[in-house]
Structure formats: structure tokens, C-alpha cells
C-alpha positions as MATLAB code, in Angstrom:
seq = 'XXXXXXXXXXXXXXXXXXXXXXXXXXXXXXXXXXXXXXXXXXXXXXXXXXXXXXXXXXXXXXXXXXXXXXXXXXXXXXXXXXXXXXXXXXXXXXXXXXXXXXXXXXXXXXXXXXXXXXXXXXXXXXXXXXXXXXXXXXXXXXXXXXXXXXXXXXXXXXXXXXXXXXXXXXXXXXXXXXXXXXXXXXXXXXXXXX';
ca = [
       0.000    0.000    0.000;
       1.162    3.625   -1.182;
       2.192    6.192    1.392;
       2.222    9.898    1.569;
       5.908   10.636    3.307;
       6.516   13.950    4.863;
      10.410   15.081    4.775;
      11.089   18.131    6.557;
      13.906   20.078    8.169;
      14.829   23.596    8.138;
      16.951   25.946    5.229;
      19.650   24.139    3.850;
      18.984   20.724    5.031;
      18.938   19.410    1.307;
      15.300   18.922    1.089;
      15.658   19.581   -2.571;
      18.383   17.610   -3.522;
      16.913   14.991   -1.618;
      13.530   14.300   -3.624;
      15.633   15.668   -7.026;
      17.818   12.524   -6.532;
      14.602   10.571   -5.579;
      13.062   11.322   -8.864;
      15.837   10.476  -10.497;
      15.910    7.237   -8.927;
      12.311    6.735   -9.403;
      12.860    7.473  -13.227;
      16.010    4.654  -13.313;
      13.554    2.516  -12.387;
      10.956    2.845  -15.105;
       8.809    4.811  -12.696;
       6.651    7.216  -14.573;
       6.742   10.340  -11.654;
       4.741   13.415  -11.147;
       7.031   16.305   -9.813;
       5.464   18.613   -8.529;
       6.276   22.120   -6.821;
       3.568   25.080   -5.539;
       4.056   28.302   -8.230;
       4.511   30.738   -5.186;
       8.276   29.790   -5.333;
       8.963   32.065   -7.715;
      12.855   31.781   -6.946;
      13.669   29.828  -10.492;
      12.589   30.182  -13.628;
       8.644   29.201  -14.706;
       7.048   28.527  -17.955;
       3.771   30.541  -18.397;
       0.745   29.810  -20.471;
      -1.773   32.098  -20.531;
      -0.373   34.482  -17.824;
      -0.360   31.338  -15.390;
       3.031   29.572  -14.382;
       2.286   25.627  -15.769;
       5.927   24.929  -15.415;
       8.620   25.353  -12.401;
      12.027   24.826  -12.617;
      13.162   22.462   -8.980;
      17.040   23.474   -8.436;
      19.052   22.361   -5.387;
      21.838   23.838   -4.008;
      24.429   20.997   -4.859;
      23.343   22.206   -8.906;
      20.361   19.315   -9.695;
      17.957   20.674  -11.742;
      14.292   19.403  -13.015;
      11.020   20.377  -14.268;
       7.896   20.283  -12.407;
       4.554   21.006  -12.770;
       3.454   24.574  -10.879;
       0.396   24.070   -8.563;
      -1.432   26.720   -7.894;
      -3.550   27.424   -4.485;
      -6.717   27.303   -6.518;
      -5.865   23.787   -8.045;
      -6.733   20.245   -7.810;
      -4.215   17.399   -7.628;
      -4.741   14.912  -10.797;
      -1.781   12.843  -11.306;
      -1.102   12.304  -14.710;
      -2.750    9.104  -16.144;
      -0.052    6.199  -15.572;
       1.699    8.205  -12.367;
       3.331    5.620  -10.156;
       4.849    8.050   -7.597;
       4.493   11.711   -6.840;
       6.860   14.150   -5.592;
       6.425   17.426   -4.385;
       8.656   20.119   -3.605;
       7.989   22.788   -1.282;
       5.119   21.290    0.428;
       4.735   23.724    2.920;
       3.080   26.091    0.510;
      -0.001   23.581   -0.478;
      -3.168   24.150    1.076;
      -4.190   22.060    3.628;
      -7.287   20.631    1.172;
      -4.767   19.657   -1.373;
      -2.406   17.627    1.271;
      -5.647   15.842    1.747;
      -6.156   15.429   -1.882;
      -2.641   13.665   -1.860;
      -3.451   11.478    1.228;
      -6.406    9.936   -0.548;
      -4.244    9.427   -4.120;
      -1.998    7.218   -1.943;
      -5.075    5.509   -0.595;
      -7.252    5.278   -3.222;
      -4.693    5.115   -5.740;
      -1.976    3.286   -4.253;
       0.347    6.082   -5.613;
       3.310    6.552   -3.653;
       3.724   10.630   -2.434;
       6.697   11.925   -1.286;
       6.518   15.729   -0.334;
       9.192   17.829    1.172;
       9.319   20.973    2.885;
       9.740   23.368    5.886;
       8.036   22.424    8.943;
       8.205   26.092   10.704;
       8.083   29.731    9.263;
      10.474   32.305   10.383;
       8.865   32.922   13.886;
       8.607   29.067   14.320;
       5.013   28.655   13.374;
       3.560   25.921   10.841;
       2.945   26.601    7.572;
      -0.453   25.074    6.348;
       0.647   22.504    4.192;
       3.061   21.301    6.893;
       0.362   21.442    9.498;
      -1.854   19.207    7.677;
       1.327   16.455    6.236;
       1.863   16.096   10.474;
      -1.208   15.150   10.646;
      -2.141   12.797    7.969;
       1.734   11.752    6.979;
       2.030    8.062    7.593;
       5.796    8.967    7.884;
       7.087   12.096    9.011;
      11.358   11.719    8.363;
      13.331   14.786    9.677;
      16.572   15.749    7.568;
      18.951   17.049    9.863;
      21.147   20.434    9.644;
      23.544   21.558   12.314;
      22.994   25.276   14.249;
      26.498   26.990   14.333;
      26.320   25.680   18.454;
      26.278   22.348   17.660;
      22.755   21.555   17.906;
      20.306   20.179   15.336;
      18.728   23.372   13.483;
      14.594   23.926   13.331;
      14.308   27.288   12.931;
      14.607   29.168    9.858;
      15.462   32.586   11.184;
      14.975   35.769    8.763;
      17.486   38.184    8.694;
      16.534   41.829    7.672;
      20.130   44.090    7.581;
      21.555   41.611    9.507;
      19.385   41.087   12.158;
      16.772   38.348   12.783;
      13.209   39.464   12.245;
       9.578   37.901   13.379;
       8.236   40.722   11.712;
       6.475   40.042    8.441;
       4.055   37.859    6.208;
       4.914   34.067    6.847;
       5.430   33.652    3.011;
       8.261   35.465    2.117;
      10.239   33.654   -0.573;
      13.772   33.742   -0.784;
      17.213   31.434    0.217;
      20.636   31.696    1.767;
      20.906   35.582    1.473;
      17.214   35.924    3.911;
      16.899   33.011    5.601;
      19.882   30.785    8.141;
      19.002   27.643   10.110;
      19.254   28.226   13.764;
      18.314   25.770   16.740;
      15.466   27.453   19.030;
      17.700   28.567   21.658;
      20.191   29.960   19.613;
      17.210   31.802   17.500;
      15.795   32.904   21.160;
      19.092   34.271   22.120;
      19.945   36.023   18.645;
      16.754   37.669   19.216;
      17.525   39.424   22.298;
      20.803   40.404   21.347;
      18.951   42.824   18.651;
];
């Protein structure tokens, strides 16, 4: 029986290159996958059709690249006819009605889903999408990153002028030059120094 599989862990924990290498696995195999990513990451380059992003381009850190499909808020998850496993990048940004939309593909469908994303925003609250993979996941895996202290990283602090912020919409795309992975005490005490 099919799965949906939550990966999660903070900025630079690989998230990307982890389900980019998956894919490709999945591919070696004969696998016919879905990739998927939510168009709100407008970091990388898109493909538009009629004003509306249809294509997203998934790039890790480490330099793998792939196309995906761009999901929109207002869509509905239909795997293409003959999917056999579905990944999805930057899960955090679904809805919480479309993470249920992939629970039942896996059930119904016995379509593997793999999604990956950020568990916590930049003041340490869920995002929706990650909210709703805790709770229906049947397997939640953490990828680990180190703090500078040591410690395992779960916060993805903001930095505004080099500073860390809790000011601010939750969605606020960007990478490396806004965002560093701190563990909570470390955030909590970066805070207070400002």
C-alpha cells in the first residue's frame, strides 16, 4: 500500500536535492513520476501559459535541476494518467485541502507521495501545508542540519540588515541571502541580542 511521506527540516537541510535525486531514482527505475512544486516559489525560472506559471524549474543547491509542474492554491491534484509516484517540492506552501487530496491518491490510488518541505516559518510557526502532512503523513522523516552551536537546526530565522526578524508575512520567498538555520535557543538568544 502507497504512502504519503513527509520530509522536513529547516533551510539548507537538502530537502531539494533529496527528492531531485529521488526522482531520479524513481525514473532509473521505469517509474513514470509526477514532480510537482507550488508556483509561489517564484525563486527559479517558470514557464507561463496564458499568464499562469504551468511549469517550475526544482534546483538544489548541490546544482540538480528538473522540471515540475506549478500548482497553484486554486488547483486540484490529478496525477497524470499512468503516475506511479508523486513528488512534491515545497510542500509547505499547499493548502491544507490539497495535502488531503494527496493522502487519498496514496489511498485510493496506491500512488506513492513523497513531499518535502519546511516544517516552521520564520517565527517558528507551521505553515499550512506542513500542518496538515503532520497530521495525515504516515511517515514524518526529519533531515537534519547543524545550528552553528552544535545543535540540530529547526528554525529558519529571517534576517533583515543583519538582524533576525519575526516581523512580516509568513510567506516570504527567498534562500541563503534571507533566511539561516538556527536551533530554538540559539534563535531565542539572537533575538535578544537585537
Amino acid at each position: 500500500m502507497a504512502e504519503l511521506i513527509f520530509y522536513t527540516g529547516p533551510m539548507g537541510s537538502s530537502k531539494t536535492a533529496h527528492a531531485l535525486m529521488t526522482n531520479f531514482q524513481y525514473k532509473e527505475k521505469g517509474k513514470n513520476v509526477w514532480l510537482i512544486k507550488p508556483a509561489i516559489d517564484t525563486r527559479e525560472d517558470q514557464v507561463y501559459q496564458n499568464g499562469r506559471a504551468v511549469k517550475t524549474l526544482v534546483r538544489s543547491r548541490v546544482g540538480i535541476t528538473a522540471w515540475a509542474d506549478a500548482i497553484h492554491t486554486s488547483d486540484h491534484l490529478c496525477p497524470p494518467e499512468g503516475t506511479t509516484a508523486i513528488i512534491c517540492d515545497e510542500a509547505q506552501f499547499l493548502t491544507a485541502s490539497q495535502v488531503e487530496e494527496l493522502k487519498m491518491i496514496a489511498d485510493r490510488d496506491d500512488i506513492q507521495v513523497l513531499c518535502y518541505g519546511l516544517r516552521t516559518d520564520f517565527r517558528s510557526q507551521l505553515f499550512e501545508g506542513s500542518k496538515r502532512l503532520f497530521e495525515l503523513a504516515s511517515v514524518v522523516k526529519n533531515i537534519p542540519v547543524i545550528c552553528d552551536c552544535g545543535n540540530f537546526a529547526v528554525v529558519n530565522a529571517k534576517i533583515v540588515n543583519g538582524a533576525i526578524t519575526t516581523e512580516g508575512n509568513q510567506v516570504d520567498i527567498g534562500g541563503d541571502e534571507k533566511y539561516r538555520a538556527f536551533c530554538y535557543a540559539c534563535w531565542k538568544k539572537y533575538q535578544e541580542k537585537c
